[in-house]
C-alpha positions as YAML, in Angstrom:
chain: A
units: angstrom
residues:
- id: 1
  name: SER
  ca: [0.00, 0.00, 0.00]
- id: 2
  name: SER
  ca: [1.00, 3.63, -0.35]
- id: 3
  name: SER
  ca: [1.11, 4.08, 3.45]
- id: 4
  name: GLY
  ca: [3.39, 1.06, 3.84]
- id: 5
  name: LEU
  ca: [5.64, 2.35, 1.07]
- id: 6
  name: ALA
  ca: [5.81, 5.74, 2.76]
- id: 7
  name: ALA
  ca: [6.75, 4.10, 6.07]
- id: 8
  name: ALA
  ca: [9.48, 2.03, 4.43]
- id: 9
  name: TYR
  ca: [10.82, 5.06, 2.58]
- id: 10
  name: GLY
  ca: [10.84, 7.21, 5.73]
- id: 11
  name: VAL
  ca: [12.74, 4.63, 7.79]
- id: 12
  name: ALA
  ca: [15.21, 4.01, 4.95]
- id: 13
  name: VAL
  ca: [16.00, 7.70, 4.44]
- id: 14
  name: SER
  ca: [16.27, 8.57, 8.14]
- id: 15
  name: THR
  ca: [18.49, 5.53, 8.80]
- id: 16
  name: THR
  ca: [20.71, 6.55, 5.90]
- id: 17
  name: MET
  ca: [21.04, 10.02, 7.41]
- id: 18
  name: VAL
  ca: [22.21, 8.59, 10.75]
- id: 19
  name: ILE
  ca: [24.71, 6.22, 9.11]
- id: 20
  name: THR
  ca: [26.06, 8.96, 6.82]
- id: 21
  name: THR
  ca: [26.68, 11.29, 9.76]
- id: 22
  name: TRP
  ca: [28.47, 8.54, 11.68]
- id: 23
  name: LEU
  ca: [30.66, 7.71, 8.68]
- id: 24
  name: ALA
  ca: [31.42, 11.41, 8.16]
- id: 25
  name: TYR
  ca: [32.74, 11.51, 11.73]
- id: 26
  name: HIS
  ca: [35.24, 8.74, 10.96]
- id: 27
  name: VAL
  ca: [36.29, 10.44, 7.72]
- id: 28
  name: ALA
  ca: [36.84, 13.72, 9.56]
- id: 29
  name: ARG
  ca: [38.98, 12.00, 12.19]
- id: 30
  name: GLU
  ca: [40.96, 9.59, 10.04]
- id: 31
  name: LYS
  ca: [41.19, 11.33, 6.65]
- id: 32
  name: TRP
  ca: [40.79, 15.05, 7.27]
- id: 33
  name: GLY
  ca: [42.76, 15.10, 10.52]
- id: 34
  name: TRP
  ca: [40.11, 16.82, 12.65]
- id: 35
  name: GLY
  ca: [40.54, 16.85, 16.40]
- id: 36
  name: LEU
  ca: [38.23, 14.85, 18.66]
- id: 37
  name: PHE
  ca: [36.16, 17.73, 20.02]
- id: 38
  name: PRO
  ca: [35.52, 19.58, 16.71]
- id: 39
  name: ALA
  ca: [34.54, 16.31, 15.03]
- id: 40
  name: LEU
  ca: [32.23, 15.37, 17.92]
- id: 41
  name: ALA
  ca: [30.63, 18.82, 18.02]
- id: 42
  name: VAL
  ca: [29.70, 18.75, 14.33]
- id: 43
  name: THR
  ca: [28.62, 15.10, 14.50]
- id: 44
  name: VAL
  ca: [26.38, 15.60, 17.54]
- id: 45
  name: ALA
  ca: [24.74, 18.63, 15.92]
- id: 46
  name: PHE
  ca: [23.82, 16.58, 12.85]
- id: 47
  name: LEU
  ca: [22.81, 13.53, 14.90]
- id: 48
  name: VAL
  ca: [20.29, 15.57, 16.88]
- id: 49
  name: VAL
  ca: [18.47, 16.36, 13.63]
- id: 50
  name: ASP
  ca: [18.97, 12.86, 12.20]
- id: 51
  name: PHE
  ca: [17.67, 11.05, 15.26]
- id: 52
  name: SER
  ca: [14.61, 13.29, 15.46]
- id: 53
  name: PHE
  ca: [13.59, 12.09, 11.98]
- id: 54
  name: PHE
  ca: [14.66, 8.52, 12.74]
- id: 55
  name: GLY
  ca: [12.71, 8.37, 16.00]
- id: 56
  name: ALA
  ca: [9.58, 9.79, 14.39]
- id: 57
  name: ASN
  ca: [9.70, 7.20, 11.62]
- id: 58
  name: LEU
  ca: [10.17, 4.29, 14.03]
- id: 59
  name: PHE
  ca: [6.52, 4.63, 15.01]
- id: 60
  name: ARG
  ca: [5.79, 3.30, 11.50]
- id: 61
  name: PHE
  ca: [8.01, 0.26, 12.02]
- id: 62
  name: PHE
  ca: [5.24, -2.34, 11.85]
- id: 63
  name: ALA
  ca: [3.47, -0.51, 9.03]
- id: 64
  name: GLY
  ca: [6.27, -1.31, 6.58]
- id: 65
  name: GLY
  ca: [9.27, 0.38, 8.14]
- id: 66
  name: TRP
  ca: [10.79, -2.98, 9.06]
- id: 67
  name: ILE
  ca: [11.43, -3.87, 5.40]
- id: 68
  name: PRO
  ca: [14.46, -1.59, 4.72]
- id: 69
  name: LEU
  ca: [15.91, -2.47, 8.13]
- id: 70
  name: ALA
  ca: [15.58, -6.19, 7.37]
- id: 71
  name: VAL
  ca: [17.17, -5.75, 3.94]
- id: 72
  name: GLY
  ca: [19.97, -3.69, 5.46]
- id: 73
  name: ALA
  ca: [20.58, -6.33, 8.14]
- id: 74
  name: VAL
  ca: [20.85, -9.07, 5.50]
- id: 75
  name: VAL
  ca: [23.29, -7.01, 3.40]
- id: 76
  name: TYR
  ca: [25.32, -6.21, 6.52]
- id: 77
  name: ILE
  ca: [25.56, -9.88, 7.47]
- id: 78
  name: ILE
  ca: [26.65, -10.80, 3.94]
- id: 79
  name: MET
  ca: [29.33, -8.09, 3.82]
- id: 80
  name: THR
  ca: [30.73, -8.81, 7.29]
- id: 81
  name: THR
  ca: [30.69, -12.55, 6.60]
- id: 82
  name: TRP
  ca: [32.77, -11.96, 3.47]
- id: 83
  name: MET
  ca: [35.21, -9.63, 5.28]
- id: 84
  name: LYS
  ca: [35.65, -11.91, 8.30]
- id: 85
  name: GLY
  ca: [35.92, -14.90, 6.00]
- id: 86
  name: ARG
  ca: [38.76, -13.27, 4.04]
- id: 87
  name: VAL
  ca: [40.64, -12.56, 7.26]
- id: 88
  name: LEU
  ca: [40.03, -16.10, 8.50]
- id: 89
  name: LEU
  ca: [41.17, -17.62, 5.21]
- id: 90
  name: ALA
  ca: [44.32, -15.48, 5.20]
- id: 91
  name: LYS
  ca: [45.20, -16.79, 8.67]
- id: 92
  name: ARG
  ca: [44.68, -20.39, 7.55]
- id: 93
  name: LEU
  ca: [46.79, -19.90, 4.41]
- id: 94
  name: LYS
  ca: [49.58, -18.15, 6.31]
- id: 95
  name: ASP
  ca: [50.74, -21.50, 7.65]
- id: 96
  name: LYS
  ca: [51.02, -22.79, 4.07]
- id: 97
  name: LEU
  ca: [53.03, -19.83, 2.75]
- id: 98
  name: MET
  ca: [56.73, -20.10, 1.94]
- id: 99
  name: THR
  ca: [59.19, -17.27, 1.59]
- id: 100
  name: LEU
  ca: [60.96, -16.89, -1.72]
- id: 101
  name: GLU
  ca: [64.33, -17.49, -0.07]
- id: 102
  name: ASP
  ca: [63.13, -20.80, 1.39]
- id: 103
  name: PHE
  ca: [61.76, -21.84, -1.99]
- id: 104
  name: LEU
  ca: [65.03, -21.02, -3.78]
- id: 105
  name: ASP
  ca: [66.96, -22.97, -1.14]
- id: 106
  name: HIS
  ca: [64.63, -25.91, -1.73]
- id: 107
  name: VAL
  ca: [65.21, -25.74, -5.50]
- id: 108
  name: ARG
  ca: [68.99, -25.63, -5.07]
- id: 109
  name: ARG
  ca: [68.90, -28.54, -2.65]
- id: 110
  name: GLU
  ca: [66.46, -30.81, -4.50]
- id: 111
  name: LYS
  ca: [67.53, -29.84, -8.05]
- id: 112
  name: PRO
  ca: [64.18, -30.65, -9.73]
- id: 113
  name: VAL
  ca: [63.94, -31.42, -13.43]
- id: 114
  name: ARG
  ca: [63.68, -28.19, -15.42]
- id: 115
  name: VAL
  ca: [61.35, -28.31, -18.42]
- id: 116
  name: PRO
  ca: [61.45, -25.84, -21.31]
- id: 117
  name: GLY
  ca: [59.09, -22.89, -21.24]
- id: 118
  name: THR
  ca: [57.79, -20.16, -18.97]
- id: 119
  name: ALA
  ca: [55.43, -20.52, -16.04]
- id: 120
  name: VAL
  ca: [53.68, -17.53, -14.47]
- id: 121
  name: PHE
  ca: [52.45, -18.14, -10.93]
- id: 122
  name: MET
  ca: [49.90, -15.62, -9.70]
- id: 123
  name: SER
  ca: [50.53, -14.60, -6.10]
- id: 124
  name: ALA
  ca: [48.39, -12.36, -3.91]
- id: 125
  name: ASP
  ca: [51.32, -11.31, -1.72]
- id: 126
  name: SER
  ca: [54.55, -9.83, -3.05]
- id: 127
  name: LYS
  ca: [56.43, -10.82, 0.12]
- id: 128
  name: ASP
  ca: [55.58, -14.52, 0.20]
- id: 129
  name: ILE
  ca: [55.03, -16.86, -2.71]
- id: 130
  name: SER
  ca: [51.71, -18.49, -3.40]
- id: 131
  name: PRO
  ca: [51.29, -22.00, -1.91]
- id: 132
  name: ILE
  ca: [50.47, -23.31, -5.39]
- id: 133
  name: LEU
  ca: [54.13, -23.00, -6.48]
- id: 134
  name: PRO
  ca: [55.64, -25.43, -3.93]
- id: 135
  name: HIS
  ca: [52.49, -27.56, -4.27]
- id: 136
  name: HIS
  ca: [53.03, -27.77, -8.04]
- id: 137
  name: LEU
  ca: [56.70, -28.65, -7.53]
- id: 138
  name: LYS
  ca: [55.83, -31.34, -5.00]
- id: 139
  name: LEU
  ca: [53.22, -32.98, -7.25]
- id: 140
  name: ASN
  ca: [55.14, -32.84, -10.53]
- id: 141
  name: GLY
  ca: [58.75, -32.97, -9.39]
- id: 142
  name: SER
  ca: [59.66, -30.50, -12.14]
- id: 143
  name: LEU
  ca: [59.88, -26.79, -12.72]
- id: 144
  name: HIS
  ca: [59.87, -24.62, -15.82]
- id: 145
  name: GLU
  ca: [63.18, -23.09, -16.86]
- id: 146
  name: GLN
  ca: [61.70, -19.62, -16.47]
- id: 147
  name: VAL
  ca: [59.48, -18.97, -13.46]
- id: 148
  name: VAL
  ca: [57.66, -15.67, -12.98]
- id: 149
  name: ILE
  ca: [56.03, -15.02, -9.60]
- id: 150
  name: LEU
  ca: [53.59, -12.24, -10.42]
- id: 151
  name: THR
  ca: [51.55, -10.05, -8.08]
- id: 152
  name: VAL
  ca: [48.98, -7.50, -9.21]
- id: 153
  name: VAL
  ca: [48.66, -4.44, -6.96]
- id: 154
  name: ILE
  ca: [45.76, -2.00, -7.32]
- id: 155
  name: GLU
  ca: [46.97, 1.43, -6.23]
- id: 156
  name: ASP
  ca: [44.93, 4.18, -4.59]
- id: 157
  name: SER
  ca: [45.46, 6.49, -7.59]
- id: 158
  name: PRO
  ca: [43.14, 6.15, -10.61]
- id: 159
  name: ASP
  ca: [45.96, 5.61, -13.11]
- id: 160
  name: VAL
  ca: [49.49, 4.25, -13.09]
- id: 161
  name: THR
  ca: [51.74, 5.36, -15.93]
- id: 162
  name: PHE
  ca: [53.18, 2.78, -18.31]
- id: 163
  name: SER
  ca: [56.74, 3.49, -17.16]
- id: 164
  name: GLU
  ca: [55.80, 2.72, -13.54]
- id: 165
  name: ARG
  ca: [53.79, -0.39, -14.34]
- id: 166
  name: LEU
  ca: [56.38, -3.08, -13.55]
- id: 167
  name: THR
  ca: [58.65, -3.70, -10.59]
- id: 168
  name: VAL
  ca: [61.00, -6.60, -11.30]
- id: 169
  name: GLN
  ca: [63.43, -8.39, -9.03]
- id: 170
  name: GLY
  ca: [65.61, -11.08, -10.56]
- id: 171
  name: HIS
  ca: [66.77, -14.14, -8.63]
- id: 172
  name: GLU
  ca: [68.82, -17.23, -9.25]
- id: 173
  name: GLU
  ca: [67.39, -20.44, -10.69]
- id: 174
  name: GLY
  ca: [65.58, -18.55, -13.46]
- id: 175
  name: VAL
  ca: [63.07, -16.96, -11.07]
- id: 176
  name: LEU
  ca: [61.67, -13.46, -11.50]
- id: 177
  name: GLN
  ca: [59.54, -11.72, -8.90]
- id: 178
  name: VAL
  ca: [57.28, -9.21, -10.63]
- id: 179
  name: VAL
  ca: [54.81, -6.70, -9.20]
- id: 180
  name: VAL
  ca: [52.40, -5.16, -11.72]
- id: 181
  name: HIS
  ca: [50.84, -1.87, -10.63]
- id: 182
  name: TYR
  ca: [47.45, -0.64, -11.86]
- id: 183
  name: GLY
  ca: [45.26, 2.28, -10.87]
- id: 184
  name: PHE
  ca: [41.79, 1.57, -9.55]
- id: 185
  name: MET
  ca: [40.29, 2.90, -12.80]
- id: 186
  name: GLN
  ca: [42.41, 0.60, -14.97]
- id: 187
  name: ASP
  ca: [41.68, -2.98, -16.01]
- id: 188
  name: PRO
  ca: [44.48, -5.45, -15.17]
- id: 189
  name: ASP
  ca: [45.94, -7.20, -18.22]
- id: 190
  name: VAL
  ca: [48.53, -9.72, -17.08]
- id: 191
  name: PRO
  ca: [49.45, -11.13, -20.54]
- id: 192
  name: SER
  ca: [50.23, -7.59, -21.70]
- id: 193
  name: ALA
  ca: [52.50, -7.11, -18.68]
- id: 194
  name: VAL
  ca: [54.31, -10.39, -19.43]
- id: 195
  name: ARG
  ca: [54.84, -9.30, -23.05]
- id: 196
  name: ARG
  ca: [56.43, -6.11, -21.81]
- id: 197
  name: LEU
  ca: [58.55, -8.11, -19.39]
- id: 198
  name: GLN
  ca: [59.87, -10.15, -22.31]
- id: 199
  name: LYS
  ca: [61.50, -7.04, -23.80]
- id: 200
  name: ASP
  ca: [63.89, -6.82, -20.84]
- id: 201
  name: TYR
  ca: [64.14, -10.57, -20.27]
- id: 202
  name: PRO
  ca: [64.25, -12.27, -23.70]
- id: 203
  name: LYS
  ca: [64.23, -15.77, -22.19]
- id: 204
  name: ILE
  ca: [60.61, -15.22, -21.16]
- id: 205
  name: ASP
  ca: [58.18, -16.80, -23.63]
- id: 206
  name: ALA
  ca: [55.19, -14.49, -23.35]
- id: 207
  name: GLU
  ca: [53.16, -16.12, -26.12]
- id: 208
  name: GLY
  ca: [53.60, -19.66, -24.82]
- id: 209
  name: ALA
  ca: [53.63, -19.00, -21.08]
- id: 210
  name: THR
  ca: [51.47, -21.15, -18.83]
- id: 211
  name: TYR
  ca: [49.57, -19.29, -16.11]
- id: 212
  name: TYR
  ca: [49.02, -20.95, -12.74]
- id: 213
  name: VAL
  ca: [46.31, -19.55, -10.49]
- id: 214
  name: GLY
  ca: [45.33, -20.73, -7.05]
- id: 215
  name: GLY
  ca: [41.95, -21.47, -5.58]
- id: 216
  name: GLU
  ca: [40.61, -22.68, -2.28]
- id: 217
  name: VAL
  ca: [38.08, -25.40, -1.55]
- id: 218
  name: LEU
  ca: [36.74, -24.35, 1.84]
- id: 219
  name: ILE
  ca: [35.68, -26.94, 4.39]
- id: 220
  name: PRO
  ca: [33.55, -25.43, 7.19]
- id: 221
  name: THR
  ca: [34.19, -27.16, 10.50]
- id: 222
  name: ARG
  ca: [33.60, -26.67, 14.20]
- id: 223
  name: GLU
  ca: [37.08, -27.98, 14.98]
- id: 224
  name: GLN
  ca: [38.80, -24.75, 13.91]
- id: 225
  name: PRO
  ca: [38.22, -21.47, 15.76]
- id: 226
  name: GLY
  ca: [36.53, -18.94, 13.53]
- id: 227
  name: MET
  ca: [33.00, -17.88, 12.68]
- id: 228
  name: LEU
  ca: [29.75, -19.62, 13.47]
- id: 229
  name: LEU
  ca: [29.31, -22.73, 11.36]
- id: 230
  name: TRP
  ca: [26.41, -21.29, 9.35]
- id: 231
  name: ARG
  ca: [28.48, -18.21, 8.52]
- id: 232
  name: GLU
  ca: [31.41, -20.38, 7.44]
- id: 233
  name: LYS
  ca: [29.06, -22.31, 5.14]
- id: 234
  name: ALA
  ca: [27.72, -19.03, 3.76]
- id: 235
  name: TYR
  ca: [31.25, -17.79, 3.13]
- id: 236
  name: ALA
  ca: [32.21, -21.03, 1.40]
- id: 237
  name: LEU
  ca: [29.16, -20.62, -0.85]
- id: 238
  name: MET
  ca: [30.16, -17.05, -1.71]
- id: 239
  name: VAL
  ca: [33.71, -18.14, -2.57]
- id: 240
  name: ARG
  ca: [32.40, -20.87, -4.89]
- id: 241
  name: ASN
  ca: [30.26, -18.31, -6.72]
- id: 242
  name: ALA
  ca: [32.88, -15.55, -6.86]
- id: 243
  name: ALA
  ca: [34.34, -14.49, -10.21]
- id: 244
  name: ARG
  ca: [37.34, -16.55, -11.22]
- id: 245
  name: PRO
  ca: [40.71, -14.73, -11.22]
- id: 246
  name: PHE
  ca: [41.63, -15.70, -14.78]
- id: 247
  name: LYS
  ca: [38.72, -13.60, -16.07]
- id: 248
  name: PHE
  ca: [39.70, -10.58, -13.99]
- id: 249
  name: PHE
  ca: [43.34, -10.75, -15.12]
- id: 250
  name: ARG
  ca: [42.45, -11.51, -18.78]
- id: 251
  name: LEU
  ca: [44.43, -14.73, -18.80]
- id: 252
  name: PRO
  ca: [44.20, -16.91, -21.94]
- id: 253
  name: LEU
  ca: [41.88, -19.77, -21.00]
- id: 254
  name: ASN
  ca: [43.77, -22.36, -23.05]
- id: 255
  name: ARG
  ca: [46.96, -21.69, -21.07]
- id: 256
  name: VAL
  ca: [45.60, -21.51, -17.53]
- id: 257
  name: ILE
  ca: [46.04, -24.20, -14.88]
- id: 258
  name: GLU
  ca: [44.07, -23.77, -11.67]
- id: 259
  name: ILE
  ca: [45.33, -25.54, -8.56]
- id: 260
  name: ASN
  ca: [42.88, -25.78, -5.68]
- id: 261
  name: ILE
  ca: [43.91, -26.27, -2.07]
- id: 262
  name: HIS
  ca: [41.56, -27.69, 0.56]
- id: 263
  name: VAL
  ca: [41.39, -25.41, 3.59]
- id: 264
  name: GLU
  ca: [39.48, -26.00, 6.82]
- id: 265
  name: ILE
  ca: [37.96, -22.81, 8.24]
...
């Protein structure tokens, strides 16, 4: 009904006003450098007005005002589940991470078979290597002659110039550690970055490179400390339905190998 729609609209708008004022307080303190008392004074002045509208609209809660609050609560639960899940997953994967120095020591010690070609291993962290690299070496007992450990970093600026796109650090055993920088308004294109890398490192085969990306198969369990079991199951469902990284990075589908790791959360 029109009255129910008006109630829902009133609660939604007044709640948005309260949330916006509260967020503005944090921006003033953390981004603009305001002192505590000036930020509180302005915030309280706005909250007095905001809460007067919010309180008046709460009387229409059962007439339809509960709908935007229910929708907001669901969205909040989804967003916080995703954020807490990412933190939880990072903690679980931290035990599986290996430093580049440890990996190079392992290669020198074990001397695996080196096969012709170039392998590009996507890594989320530029400090540690992705667990898929040692996992691949353990399963296959071999390593490509040219190994590129590549991390994509999205900067706070909208654009990153072409000359500042790549940061390259060469290592022994044919290993390159590469960080590719993009602005938040730019679309990452990893194959293009590898082609540019080939100009400085001719041994890299950009056109025939194989791209290795990692994935996680999440196993919700009560045995590990973390979120409530139903939230862990919800997070696992969201991860399964998330966009695959090879699409985001524009990787050629016929040269992508995805290695999944089972992780209990």
